[in-house]
Coordinates of C-alpha atoms in Angstrom, one line a residue:
X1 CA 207.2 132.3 50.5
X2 CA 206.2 129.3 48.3
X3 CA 203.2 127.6 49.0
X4 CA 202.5 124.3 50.8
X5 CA 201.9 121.4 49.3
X6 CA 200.2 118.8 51.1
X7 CA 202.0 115.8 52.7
X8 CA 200.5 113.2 49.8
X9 CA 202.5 114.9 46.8
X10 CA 205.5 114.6 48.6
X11 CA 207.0 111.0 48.4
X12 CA 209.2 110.2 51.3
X13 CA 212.6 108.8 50.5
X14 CA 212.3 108.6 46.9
X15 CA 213.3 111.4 44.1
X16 CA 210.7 113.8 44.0
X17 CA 211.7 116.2 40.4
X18 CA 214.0 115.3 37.7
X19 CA 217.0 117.1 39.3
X20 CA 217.5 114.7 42.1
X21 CA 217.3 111.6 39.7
X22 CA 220.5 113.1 38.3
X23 CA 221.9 112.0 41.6
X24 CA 223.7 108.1 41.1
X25 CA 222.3 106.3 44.7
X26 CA 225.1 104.5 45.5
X27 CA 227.4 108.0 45.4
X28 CA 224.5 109.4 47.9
X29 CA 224.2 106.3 50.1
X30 CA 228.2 106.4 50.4
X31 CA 228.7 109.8 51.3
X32 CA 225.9 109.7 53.9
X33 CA 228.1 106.5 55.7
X34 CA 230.9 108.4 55.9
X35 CA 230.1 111.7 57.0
X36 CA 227.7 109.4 59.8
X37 CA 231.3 107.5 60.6
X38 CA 233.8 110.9 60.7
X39 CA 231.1 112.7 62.8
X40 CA 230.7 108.9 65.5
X41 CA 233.7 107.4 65.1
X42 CA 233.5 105.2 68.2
X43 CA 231.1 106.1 71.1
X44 CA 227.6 107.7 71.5
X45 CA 227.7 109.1 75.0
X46 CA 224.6 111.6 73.9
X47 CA 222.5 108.3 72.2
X48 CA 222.9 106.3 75.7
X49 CA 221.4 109.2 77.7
X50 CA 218.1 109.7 75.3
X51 CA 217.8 105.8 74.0
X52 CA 215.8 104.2 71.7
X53 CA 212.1 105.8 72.6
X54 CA 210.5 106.9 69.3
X55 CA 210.3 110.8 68.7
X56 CA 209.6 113.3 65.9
X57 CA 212.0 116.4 65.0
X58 CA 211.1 119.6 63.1
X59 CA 213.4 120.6 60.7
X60 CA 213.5 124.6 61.1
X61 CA 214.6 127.1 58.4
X62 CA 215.9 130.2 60.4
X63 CA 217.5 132.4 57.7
X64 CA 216.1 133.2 54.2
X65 CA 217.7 131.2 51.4
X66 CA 216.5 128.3 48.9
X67 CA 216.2 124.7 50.3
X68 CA 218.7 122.1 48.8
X69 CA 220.4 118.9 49.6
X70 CA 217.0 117.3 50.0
X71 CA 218.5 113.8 48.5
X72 CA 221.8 114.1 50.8
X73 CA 219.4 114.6 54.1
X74 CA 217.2 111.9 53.2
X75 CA 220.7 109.5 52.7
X76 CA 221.4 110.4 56.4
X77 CA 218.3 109.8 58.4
X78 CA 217.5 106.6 55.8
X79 CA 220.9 104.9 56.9
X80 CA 220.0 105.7 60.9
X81 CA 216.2 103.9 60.3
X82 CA 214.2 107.4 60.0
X83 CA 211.6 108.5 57.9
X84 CA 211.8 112.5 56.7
X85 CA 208.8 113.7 55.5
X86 CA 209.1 117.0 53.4
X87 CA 206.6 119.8 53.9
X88 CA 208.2 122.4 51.0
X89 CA 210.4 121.0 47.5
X90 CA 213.7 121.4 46.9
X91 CA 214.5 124.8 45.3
X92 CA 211.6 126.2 47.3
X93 CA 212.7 130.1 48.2
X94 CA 212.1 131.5 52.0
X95 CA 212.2 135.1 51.9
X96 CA 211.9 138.5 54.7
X97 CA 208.2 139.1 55.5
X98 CA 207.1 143.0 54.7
X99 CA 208.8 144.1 58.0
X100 CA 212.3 142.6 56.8
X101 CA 212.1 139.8 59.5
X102 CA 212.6 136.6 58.7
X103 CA 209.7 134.0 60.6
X104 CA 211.2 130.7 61.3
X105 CA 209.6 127.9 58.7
X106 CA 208.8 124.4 59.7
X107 CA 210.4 122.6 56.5
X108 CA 210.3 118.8 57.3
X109 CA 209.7 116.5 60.0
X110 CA 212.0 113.4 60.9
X111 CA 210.1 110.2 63.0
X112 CA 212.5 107.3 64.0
X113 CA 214.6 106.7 67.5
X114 CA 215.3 109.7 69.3
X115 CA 219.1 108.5 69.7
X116 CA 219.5 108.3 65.9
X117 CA 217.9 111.4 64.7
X118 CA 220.4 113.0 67.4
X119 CA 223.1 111.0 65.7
X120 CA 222.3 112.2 61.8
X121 CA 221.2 115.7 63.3
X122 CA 225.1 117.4 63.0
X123 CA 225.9 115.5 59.3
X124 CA 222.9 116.7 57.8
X125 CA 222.2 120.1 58.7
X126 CA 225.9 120.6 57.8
X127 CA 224.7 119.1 54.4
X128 CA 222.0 120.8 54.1
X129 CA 222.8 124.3 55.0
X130 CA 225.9 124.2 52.7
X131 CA 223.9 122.9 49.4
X132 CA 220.9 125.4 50.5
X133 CA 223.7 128.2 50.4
X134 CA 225.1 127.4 47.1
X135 CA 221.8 127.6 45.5
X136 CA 221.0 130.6 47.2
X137 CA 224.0 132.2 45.9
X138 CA 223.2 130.8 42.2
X139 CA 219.8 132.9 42.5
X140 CA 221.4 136.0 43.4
X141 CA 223.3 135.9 40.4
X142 CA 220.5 134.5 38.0
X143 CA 218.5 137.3 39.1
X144 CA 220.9 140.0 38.8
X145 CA 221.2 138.4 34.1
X146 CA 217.1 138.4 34.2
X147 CA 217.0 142.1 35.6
X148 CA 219.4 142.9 32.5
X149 CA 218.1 140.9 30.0
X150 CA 221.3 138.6 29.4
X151 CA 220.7 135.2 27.8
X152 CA 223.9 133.4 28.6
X153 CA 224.8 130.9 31.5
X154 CA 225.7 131.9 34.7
X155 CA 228.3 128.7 35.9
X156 CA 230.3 127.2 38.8
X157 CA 234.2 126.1 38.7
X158 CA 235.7 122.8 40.0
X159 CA 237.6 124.7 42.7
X160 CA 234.9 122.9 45.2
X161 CA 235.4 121.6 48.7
X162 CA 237.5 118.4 48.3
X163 CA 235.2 115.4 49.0
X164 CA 231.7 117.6 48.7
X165 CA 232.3 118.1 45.0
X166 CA 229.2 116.3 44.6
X167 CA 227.1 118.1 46.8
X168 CA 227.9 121.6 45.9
X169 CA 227.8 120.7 42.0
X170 CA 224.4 119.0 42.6
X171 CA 223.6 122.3 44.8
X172 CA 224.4 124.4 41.4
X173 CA 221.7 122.5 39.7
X174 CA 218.4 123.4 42.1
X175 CA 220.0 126.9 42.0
X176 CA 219.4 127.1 38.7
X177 CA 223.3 127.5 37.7
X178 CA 225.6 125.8 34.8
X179 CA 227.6 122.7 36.6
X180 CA 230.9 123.7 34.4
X181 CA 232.5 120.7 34.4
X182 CA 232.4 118.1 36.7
X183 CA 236.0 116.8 36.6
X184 CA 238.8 116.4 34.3
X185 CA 237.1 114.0 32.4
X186 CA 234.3 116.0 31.6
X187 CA 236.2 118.6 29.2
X188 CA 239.7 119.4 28.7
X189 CA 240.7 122.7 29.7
X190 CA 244.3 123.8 28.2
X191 CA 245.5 126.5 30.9
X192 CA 248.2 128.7 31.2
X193 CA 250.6 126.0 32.4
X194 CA 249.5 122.9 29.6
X195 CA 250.1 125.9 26.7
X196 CA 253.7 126.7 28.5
X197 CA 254.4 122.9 28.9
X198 CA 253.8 122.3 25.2
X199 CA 255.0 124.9 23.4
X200 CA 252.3 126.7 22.1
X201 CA 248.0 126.7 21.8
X202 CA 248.2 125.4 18.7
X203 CA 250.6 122.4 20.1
X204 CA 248.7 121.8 23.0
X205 CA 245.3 121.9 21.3
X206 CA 246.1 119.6 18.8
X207 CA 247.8 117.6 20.5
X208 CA 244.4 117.1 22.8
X209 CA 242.2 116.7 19.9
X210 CA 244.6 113.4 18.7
X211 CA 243.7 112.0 22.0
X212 CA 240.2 112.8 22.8
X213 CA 236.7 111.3 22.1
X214 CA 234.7 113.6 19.3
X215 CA 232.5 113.4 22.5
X216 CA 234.6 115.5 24.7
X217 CA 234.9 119.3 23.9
X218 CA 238.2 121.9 24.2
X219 CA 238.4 124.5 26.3
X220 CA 241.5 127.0 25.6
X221 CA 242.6 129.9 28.7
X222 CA 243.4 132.7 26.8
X223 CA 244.7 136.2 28.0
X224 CA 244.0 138.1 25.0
X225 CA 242.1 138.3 21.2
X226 CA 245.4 137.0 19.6
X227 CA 245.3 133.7 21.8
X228 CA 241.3 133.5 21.6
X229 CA 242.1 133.7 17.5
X230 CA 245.0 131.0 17.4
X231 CA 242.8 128.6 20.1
X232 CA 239.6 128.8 17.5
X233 CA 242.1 128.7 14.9
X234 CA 243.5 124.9 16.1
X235 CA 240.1 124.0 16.3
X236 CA 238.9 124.7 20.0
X237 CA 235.3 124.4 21.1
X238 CA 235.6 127.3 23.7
X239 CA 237.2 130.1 24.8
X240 CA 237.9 131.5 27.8
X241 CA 239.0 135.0 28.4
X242 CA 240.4 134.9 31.7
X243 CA 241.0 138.4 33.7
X244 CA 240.0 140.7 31.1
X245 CA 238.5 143.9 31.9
X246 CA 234.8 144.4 31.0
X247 CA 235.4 146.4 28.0
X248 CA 238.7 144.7 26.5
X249 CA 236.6 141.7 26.9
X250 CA 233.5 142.6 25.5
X251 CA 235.9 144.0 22.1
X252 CA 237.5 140.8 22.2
X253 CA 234.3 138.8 22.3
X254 CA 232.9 140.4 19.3
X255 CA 236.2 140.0 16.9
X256 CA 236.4 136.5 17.9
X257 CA 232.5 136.3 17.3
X258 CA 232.7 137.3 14.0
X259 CA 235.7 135.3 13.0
X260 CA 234.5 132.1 14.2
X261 CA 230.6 132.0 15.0
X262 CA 230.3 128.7 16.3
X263 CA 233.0 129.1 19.0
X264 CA 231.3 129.9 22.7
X265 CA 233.3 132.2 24.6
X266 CA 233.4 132.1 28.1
X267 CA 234.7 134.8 31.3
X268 CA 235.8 134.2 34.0
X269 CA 238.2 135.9 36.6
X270 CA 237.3 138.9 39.3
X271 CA 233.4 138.1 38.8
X272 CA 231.7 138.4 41.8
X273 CA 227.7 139.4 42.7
X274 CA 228.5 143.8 42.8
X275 CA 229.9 143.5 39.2
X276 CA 228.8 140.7 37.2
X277 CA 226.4 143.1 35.2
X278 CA 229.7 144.7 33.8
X279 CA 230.3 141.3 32.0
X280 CA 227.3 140.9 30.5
X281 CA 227.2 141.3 26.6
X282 CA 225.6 140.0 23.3
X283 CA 229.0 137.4 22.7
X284 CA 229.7 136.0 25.9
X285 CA 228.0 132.8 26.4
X286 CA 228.9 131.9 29.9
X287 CA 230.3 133.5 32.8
X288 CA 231.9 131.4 35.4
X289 CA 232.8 132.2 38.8
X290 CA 234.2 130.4 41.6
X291 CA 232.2 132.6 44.2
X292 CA 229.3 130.4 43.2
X293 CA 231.4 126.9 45.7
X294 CA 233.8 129.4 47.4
X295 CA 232.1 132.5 48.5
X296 CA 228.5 131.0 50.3
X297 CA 226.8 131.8 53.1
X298 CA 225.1 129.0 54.6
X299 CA 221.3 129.3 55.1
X300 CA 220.6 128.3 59.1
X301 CA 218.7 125.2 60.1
X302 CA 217.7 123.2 63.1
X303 CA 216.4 120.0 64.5
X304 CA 214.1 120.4 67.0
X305 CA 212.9 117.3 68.8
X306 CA 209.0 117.4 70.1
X307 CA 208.4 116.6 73.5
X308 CA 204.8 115.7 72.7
X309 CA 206.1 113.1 70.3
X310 CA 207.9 111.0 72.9
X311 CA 207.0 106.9 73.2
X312 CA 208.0 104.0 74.1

């Protein structure tokens, strides 16, 4: 388990590393309003019963896993008027003791009306348990390319959650994963269906490389060597060998390799944690997987109010 560090070196409700200043504010701020408005659309029955009296909450980590989503669960409590105050960092691990038991870890504590940390309690454990289950995923996988040596990246897909595209690509950051790209803006990828619609790779990556910024890279699908060869060939930046077996793949990594050096050469396809090692080789640069924002379990939190913090 990661050590402590005291409550002075953690900042409350401001970025504390370099990865959560990646985060724009505003996208944050607007996210937290309307999961808080989908979750208390009209009513709060629960708030009238407790009122405004002034409590603290623990925030209680009850499965292993690696923290994440700090910035999203600040956004929540900071629109409702509460204060979180972090006793781990983001990216922080929580592991099995020796007897393979997991012992329940006091990560935060939230101050503010007991009504509204009742009110931001469902939005942000749902937050937070999702992005601390992407990143714990992204470990498993990083661990398994240390163990063997491999020096290339280890990346998500956009096949995301629609509307928490943001959360689980920010959640591939702290786990130490590749974002891929964010949307379609962030690289053209020629698939299958652009090639067919076109005519040919040669077509459709031209035609892409008319109309794009020298900014913005090509990524070319490809099925086979002879595709990877004509995609380099027209002048693509990447190449993606999609559903190839482990061997044909690693052959078809190394002709391409040879050929044309400077090209990076991607996999993806079938990849899961039990055989990623397969797909580890000297040419592949990346291996992508959409198990990394499909496939997660979530890590278990709570919010537990303390009596002995009641007031008035």
């Amino acid at each position: 388990m990661s050590s402590r560090p005291t409550e002075s070196e953690m900042s409350i409700g401001q970025p504390r590393s370099a990865t959560q200043c990646i985060l724009p504010d505003s996208k944050v701020k607007a996210l937290a309003r309307e999961w808080l408005a989908e979750d208390c659309a009209s009513f709060d029955f629960g708030g009238m019963v407790v009122g405004n009296k002034t409590a603290k909450a623990q925030l209680l980590c009850k499965s292993p896993g690696v923290l994440a989503g700090v910035p999203f669960f600040d956004a929540v409590f900071r629109e409702l008027g509460c204060i979180v105050t972090w006793h781990y960092h983001e990216g922080d691990s929580f592991v099995n003791d020796k007897h393979n038991k997991f012992q329940r870890v006091k990560i935060a504590t939230v101050c503010g009306p007991i009504k509204n940390i009742l009110l931001g309690e469902r939005p942000a454990l749902n937050v937070l348990s999702r992005s601390s289950g992407v990143a714990t995923q992204c470990k498993k996988y990083i661990a398994r390319a240390k163990e063997k040596g491999w020096k290339g990246r280890i990346a998500g897909t956009r096949k995301t959650t629609p509307g928490f595209r943001l959360v689980e690509k920010y959640s591939l950051v702290v786990g130490g994963a590749d974002t891929h790209r964010y949307d379609l803006a962030s690289m053209v990828m020629l698939k299958d269906n652009h090639i067919w619609s076109t005519g040919s790779i040669e077509n459709s990556v031209k035609k892409v490389l008319s109309l794009a910024s020298f900014t913005t890279k090509v990524e070319v699908e490809c099925q086979n060597i002879d595709e990877g060869l004509e995609a380099a060939a027209a002048g693509a930046h990447v190449v993606m060998f999609d559903n190839q077996m482990p061997e044909e793949l690693k052959r078809s990594a190394k002709r391409l390799k040879e050929i044309y050096p400077q090209v990076i050469i991607e996999c993806s396809g079938g990849v899961d944690e039990q055989n990623i090692e397969e797909y580890f080789g000297d040419d592949i640069d990346v291996i992508s997987t959409s198990k990394l924002v499909q496939a997660y379990p979530c890590v278990d939190f709570s919010l537990k109010i303390l009596k002995d913090s009641i007031s008035d």
